Amino acid sequence: MHKRRPVFAPRLVRGSTSQMLIAVVAVFFALAVAAYFLVYLPNKTAVEQINGTPTVGQAPAHATSVAAPTDVDRLSVDQLLSEARKAMNDRRLVAPAGNNAYEFYLKALERQPGNAVAADALRETFTFASSSAESAINQRDFAEAQREIDLLAKADPENYTLTILRSKLDAQRKTLDREQQQQLDQQRQAALVQQQQKEAAARALAEQQAAAETARQQAAAATQAKTAAPRATTAPGAAAGNAAATAAARATPSDDVKITDAVLTRRVNPRYPTAAQRANQEGWVDVEFTVSGTGGVDGVSIVDAQPKHVFDRSAIDAVSKWEFTPATRNGEPMPVTMRRRIEFKLGR
């Protein structure tokens, strides 16, 4: 007799398979819901940053106006995480100081070491935080950049990005120092050029005044000569005789008069003018002066010079410091007038 198989067996198998699928789907759904509430929501802002929202370090204008919570040290871990999420939403990742997500997360880790939410948020946003520090370096806000780098070091002290940021910060500081030094050098150079221009203008004005004074003296001498001419013609013979007698008396001293010349005992060499030295100028100056009865030099004046007005001052200053054994007349010191040529030559 042939046995029939129960018709309900396939249905039982299909029912068991359906229950298993429902159970598996239910488990996955429960895991998804748990992940959503435990992981996704606390780090929503960090996820948005990773998926391409604007750089965290570039906070909006209102970010710095958000008031920091009072008495942060008394906040619980949940409150710190809540403040951190608010800061993330406002893009206050590492700034401003005392009111940013990184500081809240770090404070939460201090209260509860190993807090997964805070640790994951710090790890996932480290790249964006380092971008903020790099932006501060590029803007040469070195104090803010250093603060953010120190904050990042608390979150991940072994991260190699910190070495790169510190190197960039050091390089930018050195670049700024060089630029400031160059600006100072340029300012000094400009001041030096301006001073040289003023000195050149003063010398030119002095030369013009000297030339004008010389012309005035020459005009006065010419006028005086014209005035004295008629007096000389009234008694030419007497004047000529008096002049000859005076010259003879000066040129030929009597036999009982003994005169000795002044002897130079101390000679001071003139200082070579800097401008002439730079221009490779050479020349000479004829000076006239009086050796007093004490051996000093008085009344130094320029008789002639080549070139004009270049070596005059140096020659006068040097000759004024000369010392002589005074000339004598019958053993008594007397003043005498002398003339010397001072040469200015560059040593080659």
PDB file of C-alpha atoms in Angstrom, residues 158-340:
ATOM      1  CA  GLU A 158      51.247  62.030  18.329  1.00  0.00           C
ATOM      2  CA  ASN A 159      49.583  63.188  15.112  1.00  0.00           C
ATOM      3  CA  TYR A 160      52.204  64.042  12.471  1.00  0.00           C
ATOM      4  CA  THR A 161      50.058  66.928  11.249  1.00  0.00           C
ATOM      5  CA  LEU A 162      51.114  68.851  14.355  1.00  0.00           C
ATOM      6  CA  THR A 163      54.759  68.651  13.264  1.00  0.00           C
ATOM      7  CA  ILE A 164      53.855  70.109   9.870  1.00  0.00           C
ATOM      8  CA  LEU A 165      51.784  72.895  11.450  1.00  0.00           C
ATOM      9  CA  ARG A 166      54.567  73.809  13.866  1.00  0.00           C
ATOM     10  CA  SER A 167      57.081  73.917  10.993  1.00  0.00           C
ATOM     11  CA  LYS A 168      54.781  76.184   8.963  1.00  0.00           C
ATOM     12  CA  LEU A 169      54.232  78.453  11.946  1.00  0.00           C
ATOM     13  CA  ASP A 170      57.982  78.741  12.561  1.00  0.00           C
ATOM     14  CA  ALA A 171      58.653  79.421   8.863  1.00  0.00           C
ATOM     15  CA  GLN A 172      55.976  82.138   8.711  1.00  0.00           C
ATOM     16  CA  ARG A 173      57.377  83.796  11.828  1.00  0.00           C
ATOM     17  CA  LYS A 174      60.865  83.840  10.316  1.00  0.00           C
ATOM     18  CA  THR A 175      59.474  85.201   7.043  1.00  0.00           C
ATOM     19  CA  LEU A 176      57.704  87.992   8.921  1.00  0.00           C
ATOM     20  CA  ASP A 177      60.908  88.789  10.825  1.00  0.00           C
ATOM     21  CA  ARG A 178      62.842  89.021   7.549  1.00  0.00           C
ATOM     22  CA  GLU A 179      60.213  91.271   5.991  1.00  0.00           C
ATOM     23  CA  GLN A 180      60.203  93.558   9.022  1.00  0.00           C
ATOM     24  CA  GLN A 181      64.014  93.715   8.965  1.00  0.00           C
ATOM     25  CA  GLN A 182      63.949  94.565   5.251  1.00  0.00           C
ATOM     26  CA  GLN A 183      61.437  97.332   5.919  1.00  0.00           C
ATOM     27  CA  LEU A 184      63.666  98.730   8.657  1.00  0.00           C
ATOM     28  CA  ASP A 185      66.687  98.604   6.338  1.00  0.00           C
ATOM     29  CA  GLN A 186      64.744 100.383   3.614  1.00  0.00           C
ATOM     30  CA  GLN A 187      63.602 103.050   6.051  1.00  0.00           C
ATOM     31  CA  ARG A 188      67.175 103.570   7.262  1.00  0.00           C
ATOM     32  CA  GLN A 189      68.432 103.767   3.676  1.00  0.00           C
ATOM     33  CA  ALA A 190      65.730 106.283   2.784  1.00  0.00           C
ATOM     34  CA  ALA A 191      66.591 108.367   5.853  1.00  0.00           C
ATOM     35  CA  LEU A 192      70.289 108.261   4.921  1.00  0.00           C
ATOM     36  CA  VAL A 193      69.580 109.379   1.348  1.00  0.00           C
ATOM     37  CA  GLN A 194      67.370 112.174   2.646  1.00  0.00           C
ATOM     38  CA  GLN A 195      70.097 113.297   5.054  1.00  0.00           C
ATOM     39  CA  GLN A 196      72.703 113.270   2.276  1.00  0.00           C
ATOM     40  CA  GLN A 197      70.396 115.338   0.095  1.00  0.00           C
ATOM     41  CA  LYS A 198      69.934 117.867   2.899  1.00  0.00           C
ATOM     42  CA  GLU A 199      73.682 118.081   3.439  1.00  0.00           C
ATOM     43  CA  ALA A 200      74.277 118.535  -0.297  1.00  0.00           C
ATOM     44  CA  ALA A 201      71.658 121.292  -0.400  1.00  0.00           C
ATOM     45  CA  ALA A 202      73.254 122.991   2.618  1.00  0.00           C
ATOM     46  CA  ARG A 203      76.703 122.839   0.996  1.00  0.00           C
ATOM     47  CA  ALA A 204      75.340 124.269  -2.239  1.00  0.00           C
ATOM     48  CA  LEU A 205      73.669 127.108  -0.330  1.00  0.00           C
ATOM     49  CA  ALA A 206      76.898 127.807   1.584  1.00  0.00           C
ATOM     50  CA  GLU A 207      78.858 127.899  -1.665  1.00  0.00           C
ATOM     51  CA  GLN A 208      76.336 130.314  -3.175  1.00  0.00           C
ATOM     52  CA  GLN A 209      76.537 132.559  -0.134  1.00  0.00           C
ATOM     53  CA  ALA A 210      80.346 132.440  -0.202  1.00  0.00           C
ATOM     54  CA  ALA A 211      80.371 133.308  -3.900  1.00  0.00           C
ATOM     55  CA  ALA A 212      77.971 136.191  -3.272  1.00  0.00           C
ATOM     56  CA  GLU A 213      80.142 137.465  -0.408  1.00  0.00           C
ATOM     57  CA  THR A 214      83.253 137.260  -2.584  1.00  0.00           C
ATOM     58  CA  ALA A 215      81.534 139.210  -5.339  1.00  0.00           C
ATOM     59  CA  ARG A 216      80.411 141.828  -2.805  1.00  0.00           C
ATOM     60  CA  GLN A 217      83.936 142.192  -1.438  1.00  0.00           C
ATOM     61  CA  GLN A 218      85.367 142.513  -4.940  1.00  0.00           C
ATOM     62  CA  ALA A 219      82.806 145.168  -5.808  1.00  0.00           C
ATOM     63  CA  ALA A 220      83.602 147.038  -2.583  1.00  0.00           C
ATOM     64  CA  ALA A 221      87.335 146.841  -3.318  1.00  0.00           C
ATOM     65  CA  ALA A 222      86.823 148.136  -6.838  1.00  0.00           C
ATOM     66  CA  THR A 223      84.761 151.045  -5.508  1.00  0.00           C
ATOM     67  CA  GLN A 224      87.405 151.844  -2.907  1.00  0.00           C
ATOM     68  CA  ALA A 225      90.153 151.730  -5.546  1.00  0.00           C
ATOM     69  CA  LYS A 226      88.246 154.200  -7.732  1.00  0.00           C
ATOM     70  CA  THR A 227      87.791 156.522  -4.758  1.00  0.00           C
ATOM     71  CA  ALA A 228      91.491 156.410  -3.833  1.00  0.00           C
ATOM     72  CA  ALA A 229      92.742 156.979  -7.403  1.00  0.00           C
ATOM     73  CA  PRO A 230      92.508 160.819  -7.387  1.00  0.00           C
ATOM     74  CA  ARG A 231      94.460 161.039  -4.119  1.00  0.00           C
ATOM     75  CA  ALA A 232      97.255 158.969  -5.612  1.00  0.00           C
ATOM     76  CA  THR A 233      97.553 161.209  -8.687  1.00  0.00           C
ATOM     77  CA  THR A 234      97.825 164.453  -6.692  1.00  0.00           C
ATOM     78  CA  ALA A 235     101.341 163.694  -5.499  1.00  0.00           C
ATOM     79  CA  PRO A 236     102.695 160.786  -7.478  1.00  0.00           C
ATOM     80  CA  GLY A 237     106.278 161.538  -6.763  1.00  0.00           C
ATOM     81  CA  ALA A 238     105.843 161.755  -3.016  1.00  0.00           C
ATOM     82  CA  ALA A 239     103.717 158.612  -2.895  1.00  0.00           C
ATOM     83  CA  ALA A 240     106.216 156.687  -4.969  1.00  0.00           C
ATOM     84  CA  GLY A 241     109.034 157.854  -2.789  1.00  0.00           C
ATOM     85  CA  ASN A 242     107.248 156.937   0.394  1.00  0.00           C
ATOM     86  CA  ALA A 243     106.393 153.500  -0.998  1.00  0.00           C
ATOM     87  CA  ALA A 244     109.947 152.862  -2.094  1.00  0.00           C
ATOM     88  CA  ALA A 245     111.255 153.971   1.263  1.00  0.00           C
ATOM     89  CA  THR A 246     108.823 151.743   3.099  1.00  0.00           C
ATOM     90  CA  ALA A 247     109.702 148.759   0.915  1.00  0.00           C
ATOM     91  CA  ALA A 248     113.375 149.351   1.367  1.00  0.00           C
ATOM     92  CA  ALA A 249     112.940 149.611   5.104  1.00  0.00           C
ATOM     93  CA  ARG A 250     111.072 146.305   5.164  1.00  0.00           C
ATOM     94  CA  ALA A 251     113.392 144.496   2.777  1.00  0.00           C
ATOM     95  CA  THR A 252     116.701 145.647   4.221  1.00  0.00           C
ATOM     96  CA  PRO A 253     116.873 145.671   7.987  1.00  0.00           C
ATOM     97  CA  SER A 254     119.582 147.687   9.642  1.00  0.00           C
ATOM     98  CA  ASP A 255     122.786 145.991  10.649  1.00  0.00           C
ATOM     99  CA  ASP A 256     121.968 146.074  14.346  1.00  0.00           C
ATOM    100  CA  VAL A 257     118.593 144.257  13.939  1.00  0.00           C
ATOM    101  CA  LYS A 258     118.569 140.441  14.209  1.00  0.00           C
ATOM    102  CA  ILE A 259     115.472 138.599  12.928  1.00  0.00           C
ATOM    103  CA  THR A 260     114.765 134.860  13.100  1.00  0.00           C
ATOM    104  CA  ASP A 261     112.016 133.084  11.177  1.00  0.00           C
ATOM    105  CA  ALA A 262     109.195 131.115  12.733  1.00  0.00           C
ATOM    106  CA  VAL A 263     109.903 127.363  12.800  1.00  0.00           C
ATOM    107  CA  LEU A 264     107.130 124.740  12.564  1.00  0.00           C
ATOM    108  CA  THR A 265     107.271 122.397  15.576  1.00  0.00           C
ATOM    109  CA  ARG A 266     103.940 120.593  15.339  1.00  0.00           C
ATOM    110  CA  ARG A 267     102.190 119.818  12.084  1.00  0.00           C
ATOM    111  CA  VAL A 268      98.652 118.352  11.975  1.00  0.00           C
ATOM    112  CA  ASN A 269      97.758 116.637   8.729  1.00  0.00           C
ATOM    113  CA  PRO A 270      94.401 117.592   7.260  1.00  0.00           C
ATOM    114  CA  ARG A 271      91.490 115.174   7.211  1.00  0.00           C
ATOM    115  CA  TYR A 272      90.655 113.988   3.711  1.00  0.00           C
ATOM    116  CA  PRO A 273      86.984 114.895   3.011  1.00  0.00           C
ATOM    117  CA  THR A 274      84.812 111.797   2.678  1.00  0.00           C
ATOM    118  CA  ALA A 275      82.954 113.070  -0.381  1.00  0.00           C
ATOM    119  CA  ALA A 276      86.205 113.872  -2.179  1.00  0.00           C
ATOM    120  CA  GLN A 277      87.654 110.505  -1.252  1.00  0.00           C
ATOM    121  CA  ARG A 278      84.632 108.701  -2.665  1.00  0.00           C
ATOM    122  CA  ALA A 279      84.840 110.770  -5.846  1.00  0.00           C
ATOM    123  CA  ASN A 280      88.613 110.155  -6.144  1.00  0.00           C
ATOM    124  CA  GLN A 281      89.232 113.929  -6.099  1.00  0.00           C
ATOM    125  CA  GLU A 282      92.685 115.394  -5.511  1.00  0.00           C
ATOM    126  CA  GLY A 283      93.787 118.987  -5.218  1.00  0.00           C
ATOM    127  CA  TRP A 284      95.579 121.683  -3.214  1.00  0.00           C
ATOM    128  CA  VAL A 285      94.818 124.712  -1.090  1.00  0.00           C
ATOM    129  CA  ASP A 286      97.012 127.829  -0.587  1.00  0.00           C
ATOM    130  CA  VAL A 287      96.476 129.254   2.898  1.00  0.00           C
ATOM    131  CA  GLU A 288      97.716 132.432   4.536  1.00  0.00           C
ATOM    132  CA  PHE A 289      97.994 132.767   8.294  1.00  0.00           C
ATOM    133  CA  THR A 290      99.674 134.645  11.091  1.00  0.00           C
ATOM    134  CA  VAL A 291     102.077 133.045  13.572  1.00  0.00           C
ATOM    135  CA  SER A 292     101.590 134.923  16.824  1.00  0.00           C
ATOM    136  CA  GLY A 293     104.284 135.814  19.317  1.00  0.00           C
ATOM    137  CA  THR A 294     103.354 132.734  21.329  1.00  0.00           C
ATOM    138  CA  GLY A 295     103.748 130.356  18.368  1.00  0.00           C
ATOM    139  CA  GLY A 296     100.051 129.819  17.743  1.00  0.00           C
ATOM    140  CA  VAL A 297      98.258 130.226  14.414  1.00  0.00           C
ATOM    141  CA  ASP A 298      95.667 132.966  13.865  1.00  0.00           C
ATOM    142  CA  GLY A 299      93.671 134.348  10.968  1.00  0.00           C
ATOM    143  CA  VAL A 300      93.857 131.382   8.593  1.00  0.00           C
ATOM    144  CA  SER A 301      92.377 132.296   5.186  1.00  0.00           C
ATOM    145  CA  ILE A 302      92.179 130.729   1.742  1.00  0.00           C
ATOM    146  CA  VAL A 303      94.281 132.398  -0.929  1.00  0.00           C
ATOM    147  CA  ASP A 304      93.626 129.949  -3.742  1.00  0.00           C
ATOM    148  CA  ALA A 305      92.439 126.377  -4.159  1.00  0.00           C
ATOM    149  CA  GLN A 306      91.974 123.742  -6.827  1.00  0.00           C
ATOM    150  CA  PRO A 307      89.205 122.597  -6.961  1.00  0.00           C
ATOM    151  CA  LYS A 308      87.265 125.354  -5.261  1.00  0.00           C
ATOM    152  CA  HIS A 309      85.522 124.798  -1.919  1.00  0.00           C
ATOM    153  CA  VAL A 310      86.326 121.087  -1.681  1.00  0.00           C
ATOM    154  CA  PHE A 311      89.337 120.979   0.647  1.00  0.00           C
ATOM    155  CA  ASP A 312      89.051 124.476   2.200  1.00  0.00           C
ATOM    156  CA  ARG A 313      87.558 123.463   5.525  1.00  0.00           C
ATOM    157  CA  SER A 314      89.962 120.545   6.055  1.00  0.00           C
ATOM    158  CA  ALA A 315      92.954 122.775   5.289  1.00  0.00           C
ATOM    159  CA  ILE A 316      91.814 125.550   7.657  1.00  0.00           C
ATOM    160  CA  ASP A 317      91.078 123.084  10.488  1.00  0.00           C
ATOM    161  CA  ALA A 318      94.507 121.452  10.146  1.00  0.00           C
ATOM    162  CA  VAL A 319      96.597 124.648   9.869  1.00  0.00           C
ATOM    163  CA  SER A 320      94.772 126.222  12.833  1.00  0.00           C
ATOM    164  CA  LYS A 321      96.245 123.412  14.995  1.00  0.00           C
ATOM    165  CA  TRP A 322      99.870 123.954  13.881  1.00  0.00           C
ATOM    166  CA  GLU A 323     102.442 125.168  16.416  1.00  0.00           C
ATOM    167  CA  PHE A 324     105.604 127.193  15.755  1.00  0.00           C
ATOM    168  CA  THR A 325     108.641 128.516  17.509  1.00  0.00           C
ATOM    169  CA  PRO A 326     107.769 132.200  17.061  1.00  0.00           C
ATOM    170  CA  ALA A 327     109.834 134.561  14.938  1.00  0.00           C
ATOM    171  CA  THR A 328     111.992 137.009  16.884  1.00  0.00           C
ATOM    172  CA  ARG A 329     113.324 140.498  16.407  1.00  0.00           C
ATOM    173  CA  ASN A 330     116.415 141.166  18.465  1.00  0.00           C
ATOM    174  CA  GLY A 331     115.384 138.201  20.634  1.00  0.00           C
ATOM    175  CA  GLU A 332     111.836 139.407  21.172  1.00  0.00           C
ATOM    176  CA  PRO A 333     108.932 137.275  19.748  1.00  0.00           C
ATOM    177  CA  MET A 334     106.959 138.955  17.028  1.00  0.00           C
ATOM    178  CA  PRO A 335     104.030 137.956  14.798  1.00  0.00           C
ATOM    179  CA  VAL A 336     104.700 137.097  11.164  1.00  0.00           C
ATOM    180  CA  THR A 337     102.448 136.272   8.205  1.00  0.00           C
ATOM    181  CA  MET A 338     103.130 133.079   6.287  1.00  0.00           C
ATOM    182  CA  ARG A 339     101.714 131.271   3.267  1.00  0.00           C
ATOM    183  CA  ARG A 340     101.719 127.528   2.664  1.00  0.00           C
TER     184      ARG A 340
END
